[in-house]
Amino acid sequence: MPAILVLNGPNLNLLGTREPATYGSATLADVERLCAERARERGFTLDFRQSNHEGVLVDAIHEAGRGFQAGGVAGVVINAGAYTHTSIALHDAVRAVEVPVIEVHISNVHARESFRHHSWLSPVAAGVIVGLGIDGYLLAIDALARRHAAR
Ligand code: DQA
């Protein structure tokens, strides 16, 4: 069974207690459980990670790229948190690999502060899902599963 990598960036470890009016009350552990269920239903294993460190996220994308080449990874779902809006390194990492990467944001970043309107990931992502809460992660897994089946 190929894997889907779900990568979470800075501050997402605080999900559930961090600004619940914006991000909801589900914890990252809840998101992981739901993603694992959905991945299993679609015939994939789940590799779920969170890091507050930009380079760790870059390394994980490279690793997924190698896994994709070897046939063991179907795709990446990334909520890069604030690095979305700042990180040319993440942009370059996604550009450098062939594995499809879907960008997810829990909140509707376009309805928030203007500094959240630009994403360095969107131009290199296979798709973008914003503002649908944690369902966005599950929709992204569905999209990667369809993409994988169509290969
Ligand atoms: C976020 C939106 C980002 O602007 C913010 O920095 C986050 C979470 C979201 O999921 O809505 O950390 O990516």
Short mmCIF file of C-alpha atoms and ligand atoms in Angstrom, two decimals, residues 10-12 18 23 79-82 84-85 104-109 112 116, ligand 1:
data_model
loop_
_atom_site.label_atom_id
_atom_site.label_comp_id
_atom_site.label_asym_id
_atom_site.label_seq_id
_atom_site.Cartn_x
_atom_site.Cartn_y
_atom_site.Cartn_z
CA PRO A 10 4.32 25.64 12.76
CA ASN A 11 1.79 26.05 15.56
CA LEU A 12 -0.49 23.33 14.24
CA ARG A 18 -5.19 27.80 19.42
CA TYR A 23 -9.35 26.85 13.66
CA ASN A 79 -0.68 22.70 5.78
CA ALA A 80 2.48 24.75 6.07
CA GLY A 81 0.92 27.23 8.49
CA ALA A 82 2.61 30.63 8.38
CA THR A 84 2.97 29.24 3.43
CA HIS A 85 3.26 33.00 3.30
CA VAL A 104 -4.57 22.86 2.70
CA HIS A 105 -5.62 25.64 5.05
CA ILE A 106 -8.23 25.15 7.74
CA SER A 107 -9.29 28.79 7.69
CA ASN A 108 -10.20 30.87 4.65
CA VAL A 109 -6.91 32.72 4.40
CA ARG A 112 -8.27 37.19 6.75
CA ARG A 116 -2.19 35.61 4.48
C1 DQA B 1 -3.36 28.16 8.36
C2 DQA B 1 -3.45 29.62 7.90
C3 DQA B 1 -2.12 30.34 8.08
O1 DQA B 1 -2.23 31.70 7.66
C4 DQA B 1 -1.72 30.32 9.55
O2 DQA B 1 -0.45 30.92 9.70
C5 DQA B 1 -1.76 28.95 10.14
C6 DQA B 1 -2.87 28.07 9.79
C7 DQA B 1 -4.72 27.46 8.28
O3 DQA B 1 -4.73 26.24 8.36
O4 DQA B 1 -5.78 28.11 8.18
O5 DQA B 1 -0.91 28.59 10.94
O6 DQA B 1 -2.47 27.48 7.51
#
